[in-house]
Coordinates of C-alpha atoms and ligand atoms in Angstrom, one line a residue:
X10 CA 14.3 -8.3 5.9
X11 CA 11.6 -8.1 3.4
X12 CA 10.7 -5.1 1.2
X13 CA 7.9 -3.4 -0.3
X14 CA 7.2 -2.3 -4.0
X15 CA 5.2 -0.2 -6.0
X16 CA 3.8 -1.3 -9.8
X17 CA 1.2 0.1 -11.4
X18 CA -1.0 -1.9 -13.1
X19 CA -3.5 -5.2 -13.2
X20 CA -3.4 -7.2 -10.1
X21 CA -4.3 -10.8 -11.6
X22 CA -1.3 -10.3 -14.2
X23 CA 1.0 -10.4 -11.2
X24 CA 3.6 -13.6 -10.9
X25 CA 3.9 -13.7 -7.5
X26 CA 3.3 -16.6 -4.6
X27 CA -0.3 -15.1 -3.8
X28 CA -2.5 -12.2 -4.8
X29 CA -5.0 -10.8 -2.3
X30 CA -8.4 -9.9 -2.9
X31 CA -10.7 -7.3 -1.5
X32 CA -13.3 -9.8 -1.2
X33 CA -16.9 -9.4 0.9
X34 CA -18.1 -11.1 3.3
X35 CA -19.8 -13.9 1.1
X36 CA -16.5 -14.3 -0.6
X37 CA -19.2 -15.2 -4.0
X38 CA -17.8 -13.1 -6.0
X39 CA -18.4 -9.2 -6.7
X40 CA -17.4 -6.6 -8.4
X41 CA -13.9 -4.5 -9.0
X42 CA -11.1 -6.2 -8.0
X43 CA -12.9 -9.6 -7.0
X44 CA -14.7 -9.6 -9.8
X45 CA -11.0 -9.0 -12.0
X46 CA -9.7 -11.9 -10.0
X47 CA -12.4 -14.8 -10.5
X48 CA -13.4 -13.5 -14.3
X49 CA -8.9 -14.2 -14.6
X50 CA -8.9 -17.3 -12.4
X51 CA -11.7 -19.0 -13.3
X52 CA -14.3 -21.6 -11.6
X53 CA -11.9 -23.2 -9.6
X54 CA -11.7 -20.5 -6.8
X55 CA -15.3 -20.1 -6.4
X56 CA -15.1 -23.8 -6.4
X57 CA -12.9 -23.7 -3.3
X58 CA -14.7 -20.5 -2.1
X59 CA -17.5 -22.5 -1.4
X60 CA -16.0 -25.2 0.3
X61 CA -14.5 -22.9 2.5
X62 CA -18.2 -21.3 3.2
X63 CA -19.4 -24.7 3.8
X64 CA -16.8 -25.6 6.7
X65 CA -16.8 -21.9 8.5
X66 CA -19.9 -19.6 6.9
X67 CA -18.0 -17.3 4.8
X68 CA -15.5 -14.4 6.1
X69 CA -15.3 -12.1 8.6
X70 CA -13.7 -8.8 8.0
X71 CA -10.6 -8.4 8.7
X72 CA -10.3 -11.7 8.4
X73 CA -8.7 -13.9 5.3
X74 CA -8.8 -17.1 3.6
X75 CA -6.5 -18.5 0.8
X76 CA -7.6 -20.7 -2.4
X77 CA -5.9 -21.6 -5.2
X78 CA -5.5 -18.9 -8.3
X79 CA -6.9 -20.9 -11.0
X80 CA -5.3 -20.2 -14.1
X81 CA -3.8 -16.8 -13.4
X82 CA 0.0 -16.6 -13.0
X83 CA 0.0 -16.4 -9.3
X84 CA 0.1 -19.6 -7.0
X85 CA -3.0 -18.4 -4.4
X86 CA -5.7 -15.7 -3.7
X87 CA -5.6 -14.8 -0.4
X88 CA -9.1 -13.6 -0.2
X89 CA -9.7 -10.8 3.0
X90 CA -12.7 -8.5 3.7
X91 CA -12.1 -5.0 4.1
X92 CA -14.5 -2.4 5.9
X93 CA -16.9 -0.7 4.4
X94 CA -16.1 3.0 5.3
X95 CA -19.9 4.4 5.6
X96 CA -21.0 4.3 9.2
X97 CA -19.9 5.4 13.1
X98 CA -16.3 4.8 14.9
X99 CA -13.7 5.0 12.5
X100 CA -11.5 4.0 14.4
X101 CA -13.1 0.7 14.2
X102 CA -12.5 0.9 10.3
X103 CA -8.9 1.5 10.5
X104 CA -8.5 -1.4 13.3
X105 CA -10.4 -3.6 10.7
X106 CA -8.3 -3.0 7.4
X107 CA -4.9 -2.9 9.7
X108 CA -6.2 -6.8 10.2
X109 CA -6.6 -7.5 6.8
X110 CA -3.5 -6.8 5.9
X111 CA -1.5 -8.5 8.7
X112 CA -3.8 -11.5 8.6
X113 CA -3.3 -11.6 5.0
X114 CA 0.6 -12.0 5.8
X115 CA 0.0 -14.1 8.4
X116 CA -1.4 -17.0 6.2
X117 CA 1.1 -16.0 3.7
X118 CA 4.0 -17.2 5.9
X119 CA 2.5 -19.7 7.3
X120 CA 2.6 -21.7 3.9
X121 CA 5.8 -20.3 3.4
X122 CA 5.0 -17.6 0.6
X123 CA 7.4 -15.3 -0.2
X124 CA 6.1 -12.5 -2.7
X125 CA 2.6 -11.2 -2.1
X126 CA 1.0 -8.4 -4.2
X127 CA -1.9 -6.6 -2.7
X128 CA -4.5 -4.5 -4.2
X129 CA -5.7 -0.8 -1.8
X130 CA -8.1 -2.9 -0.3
X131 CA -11.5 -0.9 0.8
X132 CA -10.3 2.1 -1.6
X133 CA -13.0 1.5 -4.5
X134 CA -16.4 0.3 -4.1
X135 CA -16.1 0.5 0.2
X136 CA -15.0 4.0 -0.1
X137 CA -12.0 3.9 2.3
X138 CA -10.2 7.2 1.7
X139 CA -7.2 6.4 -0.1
X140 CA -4.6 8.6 1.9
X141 CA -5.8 7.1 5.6
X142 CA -6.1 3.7 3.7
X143 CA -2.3 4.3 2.2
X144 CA -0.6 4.8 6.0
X145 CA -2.5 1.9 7.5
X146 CA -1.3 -0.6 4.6
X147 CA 2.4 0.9 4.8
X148 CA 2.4 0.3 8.3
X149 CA 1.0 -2.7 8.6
X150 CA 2.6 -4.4 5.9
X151 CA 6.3 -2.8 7.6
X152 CA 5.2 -3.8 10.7
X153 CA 5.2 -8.0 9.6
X154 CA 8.1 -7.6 7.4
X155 CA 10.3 -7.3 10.7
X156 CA 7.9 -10.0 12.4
X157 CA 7.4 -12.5 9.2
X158 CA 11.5 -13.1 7.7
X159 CA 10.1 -15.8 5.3
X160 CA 8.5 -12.7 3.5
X161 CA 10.5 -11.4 1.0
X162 CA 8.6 -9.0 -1.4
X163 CA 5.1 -7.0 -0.6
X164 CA 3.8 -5.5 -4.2
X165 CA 1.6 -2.8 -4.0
X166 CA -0.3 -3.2 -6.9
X167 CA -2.5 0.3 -7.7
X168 CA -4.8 0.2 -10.2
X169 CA -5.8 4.5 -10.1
X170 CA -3.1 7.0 -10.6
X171 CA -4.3 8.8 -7.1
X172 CA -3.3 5.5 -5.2
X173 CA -0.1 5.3 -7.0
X174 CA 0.9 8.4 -6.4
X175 CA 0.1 8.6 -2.6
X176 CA 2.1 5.1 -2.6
X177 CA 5.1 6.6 -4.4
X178 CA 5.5 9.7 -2.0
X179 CA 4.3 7.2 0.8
X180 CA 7.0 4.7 0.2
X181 CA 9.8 7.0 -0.7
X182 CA 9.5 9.5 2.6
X183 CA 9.9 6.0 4.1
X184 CA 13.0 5.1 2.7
X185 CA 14.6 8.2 3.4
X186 CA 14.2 7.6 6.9
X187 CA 16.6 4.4 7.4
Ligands
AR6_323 N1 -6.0 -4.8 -10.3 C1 -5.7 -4.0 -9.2 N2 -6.5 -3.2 -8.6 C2 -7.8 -3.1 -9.0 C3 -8.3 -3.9 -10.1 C4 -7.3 -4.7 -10.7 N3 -7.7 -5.5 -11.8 N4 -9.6 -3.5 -10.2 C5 -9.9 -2.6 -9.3 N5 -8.8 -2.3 -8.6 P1 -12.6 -2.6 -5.0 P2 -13.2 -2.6 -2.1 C6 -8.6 -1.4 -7.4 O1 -13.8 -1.8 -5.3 O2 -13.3 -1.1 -2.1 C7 -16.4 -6.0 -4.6 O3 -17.7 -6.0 -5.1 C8 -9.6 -0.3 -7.2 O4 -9.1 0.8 -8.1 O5 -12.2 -3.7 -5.9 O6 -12.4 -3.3 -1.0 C9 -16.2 -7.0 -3.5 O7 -16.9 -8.2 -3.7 C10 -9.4 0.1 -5.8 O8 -8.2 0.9 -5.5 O9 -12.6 -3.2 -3.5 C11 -16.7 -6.3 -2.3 O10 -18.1 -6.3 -2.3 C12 -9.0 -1.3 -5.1 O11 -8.8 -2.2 -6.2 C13 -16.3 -4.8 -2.6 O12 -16.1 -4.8 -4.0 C14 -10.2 -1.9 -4.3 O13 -11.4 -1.6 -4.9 C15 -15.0 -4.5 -1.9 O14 -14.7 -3.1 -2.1

């Protein structure tokens, strides 16, 4: 079965089958990670971001698309839209970035990827709290490692020492279990 990882570091550096990317709605562009991702990949995945706007209106959240990576090291974005934590039902929110991340996956193994780094998705400019937001992606990611056996390799890729070191406790407890 396939495994998770922790780096910490820049996302669009990673050499892996596809990066994700906390993407809105729009998926024009924006800032933090997104913005890190189509300053490093270049025209070509707005290009195709466009396209895919064209044929289905942009992206709901939860939901994800995948383009090309343009000229960073990686093979594809697969570009998904977290919540936005402000607002009623909660519960909602956690439903909504559980489905980012296994809808992410989902695409991944459908084109046969086998390494796929994520960013803490909803953690910076949406305001997810990072601890809540750390137990959903954990669990969610474990959760399509068993279902998905063409996945070999989930990076967490945290940019801010908190997330890292909620990931690092996070993923250790985990392996002490088994
Ligand atoms: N590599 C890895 N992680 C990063 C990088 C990077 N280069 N840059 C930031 N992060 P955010 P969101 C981390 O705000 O909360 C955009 O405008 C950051 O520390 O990028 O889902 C979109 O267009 C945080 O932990 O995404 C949307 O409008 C994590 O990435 C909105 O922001 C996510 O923070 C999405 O907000």
């Amino acid at each position: 079965m396939g495994h998770m990882t922790l780096v910490q570091g820049d996302l669009t550096k990673m050499e892996v089958d596809a990066i994700v990317n906390a993407a809105n709605n729009s998926l024009l562009g924006g800032g933090g990670v997104d913005g890190a991702i189509h300053r490093a990949g270049g025209p070509a995945i707005l290009a195709e971001c466009r396209e895919i706007r064209a044929r289905q209106g942009g992206c709901p959240t939860g939901e994800a698309v995948v383009t090309t990576a343009g000229n960073m090291p990686s093979r594809f974005v697969i570009h998904t839209v977290g919540p936005v934590w402000s607002g009623h039902d909660k519960e909602a929110k956690d439903d909504l970035l559980r489905n980012c991340y296994k809808n992410s996956l989902k695409h991944a193994a459908k084109i046969n990827l086998e390494t796929i780094a994520f960013p803490n998705i909803s953690t910076g400019i949406y305001h997810f709290p990072k601890e809540r937001a750390a137990d959903i992606a954990i669990q969610a990611v474990k959760e399509m490692l068993e279902e998905y056996k063409v996945i070999k390799e989930v990076i967490f890729v945290c940019f801010d020492n908190e997330n890292y070191d909620l990931y690092q406790e996070k993923l250790a407890n985990l392996s002490k279990e088994v």
